[in-house]
XYZ file of C-alpha atoms in Angstrom:
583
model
C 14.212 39.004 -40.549
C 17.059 38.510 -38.118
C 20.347 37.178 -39.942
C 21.645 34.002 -40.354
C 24.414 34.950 -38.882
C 24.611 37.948 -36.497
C 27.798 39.870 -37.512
C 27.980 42.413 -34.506
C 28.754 39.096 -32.424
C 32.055 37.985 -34.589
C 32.933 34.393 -35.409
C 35.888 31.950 -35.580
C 37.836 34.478 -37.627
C 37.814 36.194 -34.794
C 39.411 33.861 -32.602
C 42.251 33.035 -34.473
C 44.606 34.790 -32.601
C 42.715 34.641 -28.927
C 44.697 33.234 -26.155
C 41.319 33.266 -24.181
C 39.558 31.016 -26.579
C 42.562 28.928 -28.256
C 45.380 27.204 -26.639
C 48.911 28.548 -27.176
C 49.621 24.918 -28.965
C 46.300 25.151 -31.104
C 47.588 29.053 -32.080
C 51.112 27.884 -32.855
C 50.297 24.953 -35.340
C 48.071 27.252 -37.299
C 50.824 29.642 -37.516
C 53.415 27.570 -39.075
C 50.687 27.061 -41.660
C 50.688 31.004 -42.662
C 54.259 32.038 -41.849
C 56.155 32.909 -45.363
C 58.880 30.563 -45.388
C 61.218 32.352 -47.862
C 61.500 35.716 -45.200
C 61.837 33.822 -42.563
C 64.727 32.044 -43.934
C 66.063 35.182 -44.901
C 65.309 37.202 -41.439
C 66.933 34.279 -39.787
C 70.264 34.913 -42.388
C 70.049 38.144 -41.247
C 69.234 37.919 -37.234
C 71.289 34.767 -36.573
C 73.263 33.182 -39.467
C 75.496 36.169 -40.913
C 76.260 37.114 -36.976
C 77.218 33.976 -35.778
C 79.244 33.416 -38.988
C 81.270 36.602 -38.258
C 81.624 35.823 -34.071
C 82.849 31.907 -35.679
C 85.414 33.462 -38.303
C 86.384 36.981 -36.811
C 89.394 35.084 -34.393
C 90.730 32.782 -37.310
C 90.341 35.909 -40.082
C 92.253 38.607 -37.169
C 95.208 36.147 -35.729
C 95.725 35.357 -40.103
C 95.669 39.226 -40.923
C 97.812 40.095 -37.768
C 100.613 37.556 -39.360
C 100.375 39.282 -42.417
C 100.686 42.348 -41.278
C 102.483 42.331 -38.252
C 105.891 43.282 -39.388
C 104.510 46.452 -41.391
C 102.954 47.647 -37.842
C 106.074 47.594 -36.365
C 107.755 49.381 -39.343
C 105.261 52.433 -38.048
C 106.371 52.170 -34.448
C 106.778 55.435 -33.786
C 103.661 57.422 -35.912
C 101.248 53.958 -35.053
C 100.827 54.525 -31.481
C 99.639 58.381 -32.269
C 97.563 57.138 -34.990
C 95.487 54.349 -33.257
C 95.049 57.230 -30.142
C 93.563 59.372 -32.854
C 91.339 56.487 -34.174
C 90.360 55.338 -31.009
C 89.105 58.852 -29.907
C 87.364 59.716 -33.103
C 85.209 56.274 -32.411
C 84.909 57.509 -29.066
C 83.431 60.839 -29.699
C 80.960 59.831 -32.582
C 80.140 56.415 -32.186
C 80.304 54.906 -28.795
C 76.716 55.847 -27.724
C 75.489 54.088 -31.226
C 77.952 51.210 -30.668
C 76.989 50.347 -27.339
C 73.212 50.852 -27.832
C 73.265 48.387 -31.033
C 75.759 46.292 -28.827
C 73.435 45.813 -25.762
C 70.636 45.393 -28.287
C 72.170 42.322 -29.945
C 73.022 41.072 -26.048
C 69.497 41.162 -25.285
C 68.146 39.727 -28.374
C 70.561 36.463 -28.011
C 69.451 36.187 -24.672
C 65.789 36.374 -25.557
C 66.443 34.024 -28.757
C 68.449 31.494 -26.839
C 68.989 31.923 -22.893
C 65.517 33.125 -21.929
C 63.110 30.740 -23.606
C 65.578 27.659 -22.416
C 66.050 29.188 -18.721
C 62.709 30.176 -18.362
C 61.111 26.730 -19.573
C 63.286 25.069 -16.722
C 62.032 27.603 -13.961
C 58.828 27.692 -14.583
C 58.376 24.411 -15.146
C 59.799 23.466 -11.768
C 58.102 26.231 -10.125
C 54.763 24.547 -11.481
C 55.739 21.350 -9.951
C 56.444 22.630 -7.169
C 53.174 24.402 -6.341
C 51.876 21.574 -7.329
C 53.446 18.830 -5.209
C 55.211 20.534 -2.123
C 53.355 24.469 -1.670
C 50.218 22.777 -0.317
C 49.297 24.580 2.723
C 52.986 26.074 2.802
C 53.656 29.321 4.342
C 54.467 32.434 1.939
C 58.299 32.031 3.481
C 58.753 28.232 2.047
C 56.950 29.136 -1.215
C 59.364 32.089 -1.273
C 61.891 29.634 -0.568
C 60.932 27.185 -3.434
C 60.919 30.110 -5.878
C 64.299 30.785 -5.351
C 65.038 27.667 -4.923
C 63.739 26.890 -8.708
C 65.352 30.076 -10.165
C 68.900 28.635 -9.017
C 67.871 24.850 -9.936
C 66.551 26.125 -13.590
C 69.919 28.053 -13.895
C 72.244 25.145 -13.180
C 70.291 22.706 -15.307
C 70.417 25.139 -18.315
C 73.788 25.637 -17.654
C 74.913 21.808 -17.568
C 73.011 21.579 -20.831
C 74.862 24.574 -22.982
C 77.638 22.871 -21.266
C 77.646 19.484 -22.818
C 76.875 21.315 -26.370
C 79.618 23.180 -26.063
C 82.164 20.634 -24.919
C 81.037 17.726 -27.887
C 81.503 20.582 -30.425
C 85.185 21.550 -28.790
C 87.402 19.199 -30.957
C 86.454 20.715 -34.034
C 87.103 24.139 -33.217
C 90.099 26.350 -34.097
C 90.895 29.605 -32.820
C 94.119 30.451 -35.048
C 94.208 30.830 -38.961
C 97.119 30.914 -41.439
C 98.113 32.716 -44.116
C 96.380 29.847 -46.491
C 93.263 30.762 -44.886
C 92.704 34.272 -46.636
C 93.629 32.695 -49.897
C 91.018 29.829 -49.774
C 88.344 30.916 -47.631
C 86.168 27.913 -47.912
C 88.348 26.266 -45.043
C 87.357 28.138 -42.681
C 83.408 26.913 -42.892
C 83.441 24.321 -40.412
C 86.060 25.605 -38.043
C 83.695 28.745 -37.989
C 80.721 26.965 -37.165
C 81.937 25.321 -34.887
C 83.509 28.223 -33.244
C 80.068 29.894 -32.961
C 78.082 26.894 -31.433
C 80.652 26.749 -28.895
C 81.173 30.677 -28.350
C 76.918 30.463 -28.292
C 76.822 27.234 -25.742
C 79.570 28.411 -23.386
C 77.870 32.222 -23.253
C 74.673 29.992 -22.802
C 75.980 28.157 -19.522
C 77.131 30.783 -18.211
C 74.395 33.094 -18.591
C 72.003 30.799 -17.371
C 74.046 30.189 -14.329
C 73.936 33.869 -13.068
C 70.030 34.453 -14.399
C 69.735 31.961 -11.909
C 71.002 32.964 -9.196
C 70.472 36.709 -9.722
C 66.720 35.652 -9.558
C 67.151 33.024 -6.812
C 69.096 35.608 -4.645
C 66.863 38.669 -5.175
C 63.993 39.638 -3.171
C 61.094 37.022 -4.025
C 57.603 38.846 -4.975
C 55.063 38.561 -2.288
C 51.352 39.966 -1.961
C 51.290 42.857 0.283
C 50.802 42.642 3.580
C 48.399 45.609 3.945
C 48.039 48.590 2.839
C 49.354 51.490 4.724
C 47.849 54.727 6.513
C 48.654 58.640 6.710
C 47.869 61.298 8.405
C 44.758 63.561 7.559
C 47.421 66.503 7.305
C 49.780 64.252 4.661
C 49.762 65.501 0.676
C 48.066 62.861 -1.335
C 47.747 62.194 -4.677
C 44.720 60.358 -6.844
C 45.859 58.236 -9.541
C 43.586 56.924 -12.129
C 45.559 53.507 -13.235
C 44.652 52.312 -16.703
C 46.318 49.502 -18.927
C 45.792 47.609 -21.846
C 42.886 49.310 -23.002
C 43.259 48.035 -26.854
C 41.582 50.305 -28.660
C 40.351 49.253 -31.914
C 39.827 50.819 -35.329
C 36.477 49.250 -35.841
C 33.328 49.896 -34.389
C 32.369 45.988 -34.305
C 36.360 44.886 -33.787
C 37.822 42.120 -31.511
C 41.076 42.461 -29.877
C 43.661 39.661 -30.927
C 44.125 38.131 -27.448
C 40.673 38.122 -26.737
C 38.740 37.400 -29.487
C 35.171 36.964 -28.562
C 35.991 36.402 -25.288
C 36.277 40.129 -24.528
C 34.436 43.119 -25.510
C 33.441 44.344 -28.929
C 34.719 47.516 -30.159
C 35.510 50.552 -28.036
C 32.410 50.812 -25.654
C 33.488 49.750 -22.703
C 36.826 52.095 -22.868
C 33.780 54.835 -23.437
C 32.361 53.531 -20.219
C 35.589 53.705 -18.692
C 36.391 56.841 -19.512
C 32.579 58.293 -18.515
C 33.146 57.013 -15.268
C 36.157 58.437 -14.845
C 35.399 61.956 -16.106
C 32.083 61.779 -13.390
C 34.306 61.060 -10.422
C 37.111 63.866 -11.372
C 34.010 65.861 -11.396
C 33.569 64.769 -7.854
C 36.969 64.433 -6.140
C 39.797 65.282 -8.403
C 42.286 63.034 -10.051
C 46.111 64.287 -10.059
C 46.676 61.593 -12.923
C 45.509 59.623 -15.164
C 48.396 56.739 -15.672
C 48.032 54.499 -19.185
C 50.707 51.969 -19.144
C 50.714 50.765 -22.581
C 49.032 48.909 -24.865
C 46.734 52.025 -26.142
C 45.738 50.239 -29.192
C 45.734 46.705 -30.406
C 47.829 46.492 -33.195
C 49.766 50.222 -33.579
C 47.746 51.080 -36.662
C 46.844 54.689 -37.492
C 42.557 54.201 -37.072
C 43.108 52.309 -33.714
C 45.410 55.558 -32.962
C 42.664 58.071 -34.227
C 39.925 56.353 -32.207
C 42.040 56.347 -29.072
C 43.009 60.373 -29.324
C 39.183 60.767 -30.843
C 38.062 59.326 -27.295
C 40.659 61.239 -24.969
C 39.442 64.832 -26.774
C 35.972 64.060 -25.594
C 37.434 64.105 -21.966
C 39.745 67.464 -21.740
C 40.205 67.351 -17.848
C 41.112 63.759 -18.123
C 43.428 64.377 -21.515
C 45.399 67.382 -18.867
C 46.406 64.572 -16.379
C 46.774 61.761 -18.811
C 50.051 60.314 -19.146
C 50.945 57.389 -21.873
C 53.963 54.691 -22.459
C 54.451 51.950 -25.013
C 52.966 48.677 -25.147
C 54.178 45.859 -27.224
C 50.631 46.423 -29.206
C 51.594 49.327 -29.749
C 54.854 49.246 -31.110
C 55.437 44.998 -31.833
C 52.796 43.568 -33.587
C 54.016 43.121 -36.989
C 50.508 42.424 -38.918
C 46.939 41.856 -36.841
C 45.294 40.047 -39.281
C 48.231 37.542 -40.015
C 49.630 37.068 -36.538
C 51.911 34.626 -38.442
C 53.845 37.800 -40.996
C 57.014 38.803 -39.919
C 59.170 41.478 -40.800
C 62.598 41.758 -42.067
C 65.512 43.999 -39.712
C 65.476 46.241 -42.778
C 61.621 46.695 -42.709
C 60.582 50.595 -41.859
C 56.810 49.037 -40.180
C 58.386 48.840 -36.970
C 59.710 52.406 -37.163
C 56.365 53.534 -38.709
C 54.375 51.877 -35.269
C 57.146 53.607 -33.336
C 56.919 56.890 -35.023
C 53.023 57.000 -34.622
C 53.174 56.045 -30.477
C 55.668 58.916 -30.146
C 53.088 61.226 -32.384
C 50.430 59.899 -30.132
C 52.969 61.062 -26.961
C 53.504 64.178 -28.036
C 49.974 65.167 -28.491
C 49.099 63.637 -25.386
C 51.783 64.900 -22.712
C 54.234 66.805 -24.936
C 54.214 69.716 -23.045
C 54.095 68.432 -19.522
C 57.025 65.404 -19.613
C 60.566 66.474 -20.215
C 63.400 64.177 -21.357
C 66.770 63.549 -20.090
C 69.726 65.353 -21.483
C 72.796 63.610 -24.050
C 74.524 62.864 -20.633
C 72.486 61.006 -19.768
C 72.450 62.817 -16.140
C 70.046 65.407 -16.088
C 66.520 67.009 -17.101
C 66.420 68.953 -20.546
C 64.000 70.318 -22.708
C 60.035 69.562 -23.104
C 59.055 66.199 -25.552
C 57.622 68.313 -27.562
C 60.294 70.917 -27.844
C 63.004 67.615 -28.446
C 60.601 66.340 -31.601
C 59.877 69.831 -33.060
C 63.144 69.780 -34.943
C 62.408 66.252 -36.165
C 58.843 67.497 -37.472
C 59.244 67.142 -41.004
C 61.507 64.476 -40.882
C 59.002 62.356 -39.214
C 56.050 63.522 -41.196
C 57.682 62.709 -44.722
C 58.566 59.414 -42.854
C 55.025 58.868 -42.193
C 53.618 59.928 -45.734
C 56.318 57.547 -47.891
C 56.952 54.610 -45.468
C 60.480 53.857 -47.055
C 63.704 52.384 -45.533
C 65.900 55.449 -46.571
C 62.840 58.333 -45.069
C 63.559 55.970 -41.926
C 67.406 56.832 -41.197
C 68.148 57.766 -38.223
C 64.375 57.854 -36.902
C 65.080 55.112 -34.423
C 67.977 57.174 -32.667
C 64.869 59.956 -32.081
C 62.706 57.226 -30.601
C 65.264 55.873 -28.569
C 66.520 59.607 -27.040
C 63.154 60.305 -26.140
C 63.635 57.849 -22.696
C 62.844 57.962 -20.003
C 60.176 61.009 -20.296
C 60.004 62.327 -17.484
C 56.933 64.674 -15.267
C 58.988 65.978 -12.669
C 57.993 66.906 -9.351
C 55.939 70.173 -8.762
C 57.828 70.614 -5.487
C 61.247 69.578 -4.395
C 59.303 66.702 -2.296
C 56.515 66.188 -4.660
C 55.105 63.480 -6.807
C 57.023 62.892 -9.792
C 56.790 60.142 -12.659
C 59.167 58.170 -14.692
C 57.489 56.374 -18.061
C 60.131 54.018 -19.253
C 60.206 52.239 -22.847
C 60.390 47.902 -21.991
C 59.892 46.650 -25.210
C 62.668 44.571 -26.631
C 63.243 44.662 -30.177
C 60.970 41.882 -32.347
C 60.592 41.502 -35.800
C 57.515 38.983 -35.155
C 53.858 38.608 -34.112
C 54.170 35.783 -31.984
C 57.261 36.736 -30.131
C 56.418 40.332 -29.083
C 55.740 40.649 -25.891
C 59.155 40.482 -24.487
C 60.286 43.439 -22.423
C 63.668 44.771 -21.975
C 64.794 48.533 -20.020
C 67.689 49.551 -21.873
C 70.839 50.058 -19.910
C 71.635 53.232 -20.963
C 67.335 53.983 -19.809
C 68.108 52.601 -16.485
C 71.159 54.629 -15.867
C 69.540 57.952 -16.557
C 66.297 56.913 -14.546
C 68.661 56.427 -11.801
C 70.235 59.764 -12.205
C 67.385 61.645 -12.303
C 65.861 60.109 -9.159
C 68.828 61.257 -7.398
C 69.065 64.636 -8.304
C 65.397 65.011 -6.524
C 66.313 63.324 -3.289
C 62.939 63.928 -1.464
C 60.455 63.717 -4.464
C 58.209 60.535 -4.544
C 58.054 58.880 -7.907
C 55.609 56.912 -10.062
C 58.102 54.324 -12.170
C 55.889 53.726 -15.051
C 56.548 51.045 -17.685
C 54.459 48.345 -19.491
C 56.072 44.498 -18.588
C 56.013 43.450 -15.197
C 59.785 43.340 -13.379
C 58.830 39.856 -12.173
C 56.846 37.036 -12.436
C 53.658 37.134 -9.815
C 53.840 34.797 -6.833
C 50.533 32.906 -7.683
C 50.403 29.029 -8.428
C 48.986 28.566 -12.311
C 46.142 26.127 -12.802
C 48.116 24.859 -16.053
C 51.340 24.988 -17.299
C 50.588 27.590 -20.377
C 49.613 30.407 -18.117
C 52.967 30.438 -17.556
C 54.002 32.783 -19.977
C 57.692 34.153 -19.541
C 57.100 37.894 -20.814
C 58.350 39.385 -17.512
C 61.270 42.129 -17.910
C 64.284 40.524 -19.731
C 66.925 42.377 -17.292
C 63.719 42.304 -14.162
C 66.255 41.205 -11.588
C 69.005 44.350 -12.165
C 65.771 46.481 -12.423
C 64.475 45.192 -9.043
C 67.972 45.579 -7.844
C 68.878 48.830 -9.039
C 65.711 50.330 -7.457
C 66.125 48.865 -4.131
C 68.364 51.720 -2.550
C 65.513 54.293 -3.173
C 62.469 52.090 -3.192
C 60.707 53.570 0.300
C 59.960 56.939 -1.990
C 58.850 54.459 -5.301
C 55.924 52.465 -6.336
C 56.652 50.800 -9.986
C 53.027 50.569 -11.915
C 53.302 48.679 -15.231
C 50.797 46.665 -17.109
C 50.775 44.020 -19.814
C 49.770 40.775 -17.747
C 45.695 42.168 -17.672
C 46.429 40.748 -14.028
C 45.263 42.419 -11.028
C 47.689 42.501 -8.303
C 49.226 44.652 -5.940
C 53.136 43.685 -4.149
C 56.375 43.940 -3.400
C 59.687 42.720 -3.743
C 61.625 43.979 -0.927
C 60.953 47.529 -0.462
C 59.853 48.024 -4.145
C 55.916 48.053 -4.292
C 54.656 47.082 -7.600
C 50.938 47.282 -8.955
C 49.615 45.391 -12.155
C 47.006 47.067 -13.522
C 43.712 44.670 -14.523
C 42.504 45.670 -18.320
C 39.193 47.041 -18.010
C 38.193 45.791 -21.905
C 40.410 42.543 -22.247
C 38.687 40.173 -20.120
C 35.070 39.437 -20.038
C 32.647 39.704 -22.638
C 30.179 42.486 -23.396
C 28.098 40.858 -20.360
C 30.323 40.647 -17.746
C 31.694 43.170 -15.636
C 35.034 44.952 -15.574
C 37.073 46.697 -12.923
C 40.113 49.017 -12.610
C 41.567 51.231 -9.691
C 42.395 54.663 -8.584
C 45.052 54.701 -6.047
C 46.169 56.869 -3.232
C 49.970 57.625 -2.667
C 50.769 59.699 0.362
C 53.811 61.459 1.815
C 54.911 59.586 4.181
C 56.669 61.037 7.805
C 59.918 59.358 7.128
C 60.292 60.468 3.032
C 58.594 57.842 1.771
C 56.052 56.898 -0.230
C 52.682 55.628 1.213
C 50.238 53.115 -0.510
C 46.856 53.797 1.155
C 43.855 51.135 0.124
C 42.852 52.042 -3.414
C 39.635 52.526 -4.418
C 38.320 49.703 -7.196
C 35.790 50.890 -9.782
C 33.659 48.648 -11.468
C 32.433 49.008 -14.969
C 28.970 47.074 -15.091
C 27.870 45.840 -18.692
C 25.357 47.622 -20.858
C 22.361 46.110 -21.571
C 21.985 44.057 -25.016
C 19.714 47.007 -26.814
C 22.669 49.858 -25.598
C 25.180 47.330 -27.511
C 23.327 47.123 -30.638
C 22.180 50.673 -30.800
């Protein structure tokens, strides 16, 4: 007898999380149900209260000390100025690197805590009514316009707004503290406070003010025009362009976003992969490109099953190349999208420390990284984790905060990786980290390339001045130039920094094409020069019924240097019959 309830097919459970099947509002309001109310309190201590307390009280606390102290520094006139050069360049030497990287990682976390969500609410939600009121049978120039148009509105509004905050919380600031002040410290509360909400606001306004206009003054996205051709004589290269494949650690399991509204367990990335291997066999790939999102949730089965799969395929495990999703490396909990973790929690490093495993076995051997310079090409990824082996391992084995020192410094050194060119005007690739730093389910998909990252990508596409390059990473630089249906498919993941990344790539962008992931959205663009590709996720959405689709893509050497995009080639997975599913 058939059962009640068939449990290869799911149910609600499985849905919780599914932005296919629940609305973002629906998925919300049952959060705030599970989240543990005690750690957040205390992660929000931690992330927001103790810093802004310090940035509030560090200019009353200083100017009081300096008082204090002022006449004994001039006592030392002539040793102080030899001591503080001897300070200064000990900080220099050991701890600038770690100072700015924590630094810019604090910058980028207050403006995805507080500038982002506010700018991006305002642009996209005057982009929306714009396509919806004045795009109708516009040309792509005036809905280029209106984008940039909105970007520079959204700014200014946000702006206005920090502005106001900040200037009604003005009169009860103070800047200067006394001598009293260090004796009774309890003064200094609401001065402090106050100081931070207007330090917060003005930084706010400001910020706001040039997001806008960076984005409203950059190249807009547009669909490309067509695809270009090449010569029969011009070197080509076949790349197999894969994203968001999910893998899960069950054989029956649904991925979060998709619920039952996508596949069930891993069959359709066997499909995938099937296909694949049969039309190497035929005309061979150069590479197999997986930008991010390997598993669903970072966990060691979902790990296993997706290096399991890849052995099964050798020729297409030689050309594969892999980067880190925020699945892989941001998803605090999978069956309690609602958990967070503390700063101080080593799960982040753990999900970290088992992508970089999963690299190394993968493409250890074949990527390099970039030097301490920051300038040029070292050793292998492999060779640069060997001496980190045991380290690492014992890491893996204990799970505890103190194993964990110094582990994210390893993660962080090991980008860009980089597969250099085979010839001095070859095809080379660049697979960049662009996950910011979250602490919570719900908020993970925000992506951020590290400064220092972009700086060395930079350097090392200069030093091969002819070579082509594949700029792999997982979030999409921009948002895509397509009107939305409803306002919650507006989701502002883009890059955090997607303008100075646009921007920084536009000298060299005839020789690029950036290939991320992330969106599951199929399109293929530009802004300005820079061609950009989204890869569609062949098991993320449609159901075990429906068909799914993915493409291999043909770069040429172009006459003048460049880079060519010839019409890629789209592959379509067709769905297995109900008895294959069951079997």
């Amino acid at each position: 007898m058939a059962p009640l309830i068939e449990p290869r097919d799911g149910d609600a459970e499985d849905d919780f999380s599914s932005t296919k099947k629940r609305s973002l509002l629906a998925i919300a309001g049952s959060l705030l149900g599970e989240i543990n109310l005690p750690k957040l309190a205390l992660a929000w201590v931690i992330l927001a209260l103790v810093p802004g307390a310090l940035l509030g009280v560090a200019p009353l606390v200083a100017t009081a000390w300096f008082s204090s102290v002022a006449d004994r520094i001039y006592a030392l006139a002539g040793i102080g100025p030899l001591i503080l050069l001897a300070f200064v360049a000990a900080v220099g030497w050991y701890g600038v690197r770690p100072l700015f990287r924590a630094a810019e990682r604090s910058f980028w976390s207050l403006n995805s805590l507080v500038v982002q969500p506010g700018y991006a609410l305002c642009r996209e939600g005057l982009r929306h009514l714009a396509e919806r009121f004045l795009t109708i049978g516009a040309s792509e120039d005036k809905r280029a316009f209106l984008r940039a148009a909105t970007a520079i509105g959204a700014g200014v509004l946000a702006c206005v707004a920090a502005a106001t905050v900040a200037i009604l919380v003005w009169p009860a600031t103070r800047w200067s503290g006394e001598i009293a002040d260090l004796a009774q410290p309890l003064r200094l509360i609401v001065p402090s406070l106050a100081n931070t909400v207007t330090v917060m606001a003005g930084y706010l306004a400001l910020a706001s003010l040039v997001w806008g206009f960076a984005d409203g003054l950059m190249d807009q996205p547009r669909d490309i025009a067509g695809f270009e051709e090449a010569p029969a004589s011009a070197r080509r290269w076949r790349v197999a362009h894969l994203s968001d494949i999910h893998v899960v650690g069950e054989r029956y399991g649904f991925r979060i976003e998709s619920g039952r509204a996508g596949p069930r367990g891993n069959e359709r990335l066997a499909q995938v992969l099937e296909r694949l291997d049969r039309i190497h066999a035929e005309e061979p790939l150069d590479l197999l490109l997986i930008t991010g999102d390997m598993t669903d949730a970072g966990r060691s089965a979902e790990w296993a099953e997706f290096l399991d799969a890849m052995a099964r395929h050798p020729a297409l495990a030689q050309r594969c190349l892999i980067l880190p999703g925020n699945h892989d490396v941001n998803i605090v909990d999978r069956a309690n999208p609602a958990r967070l973790e503390l700063p101080t929690s080593p799960g982040k490093r753990l999900r970290q420390m088992r992508t970089l495993s999963a690299m190394a076995a993968i493409q250890g051997d074949r990527v390099r990284v970039v030097d301490q310079g920051r300038t040029q090409l070292a050793g292998s990824l492999a060779a640069a984790l060997e001496p980190h082996r045991e380290k690492i391992a014992g890491f893996a084995d204990a799970g505890t905060l103190r194993l964990s020192a110094g582990l994210a410094t390893i993660w962080t050194d090991v980008f860009p990786m980089v597969l250099p060119p085979a010839e001095e005007d070859g095809l080379g690739v660049v697979l960049l980290n662009s996950n910011a730093e979250t602490h919570f389910s719900f908020t993970n998909a925000l992506g951020l390339v590290a400064e220092e990252d972009l700086r060395a990508m930079l350097a090392i596409l200069r030093r091969f001045p002819k070579a082509r390059w594949i700029i792999g990473l997982h979030h999409h630089p921009v948002e895509y130039p397509r009107p939305a249906k409803a306002f919650s498919e507006r989701i502002g993941t883009a890059l955090i920094n997607g303008s100075r990344f646009v921007r920084q790539l536009k000298p060299m962008a005839h020789r690029l094409v950036a290939m991320h992931g992330h969106r599951h959205i199929d399109w293929i663009g530009r802004c300005g020069p820079l061609k950009i590709i989204s890869a569609p996720s062949p098991v993320m959405e449609a159901t075990d019924d429906k068909p799914t689709s993915f493409y291999i893509h043909t770069l040429a050497a172009a006459a003048d240097g460049g880079l060519a995009l010839l019409k890629p080639q789209l592959i379509e997975i067709a769905p297995r019959p109900p008895e294959a599913l069951s079997s």
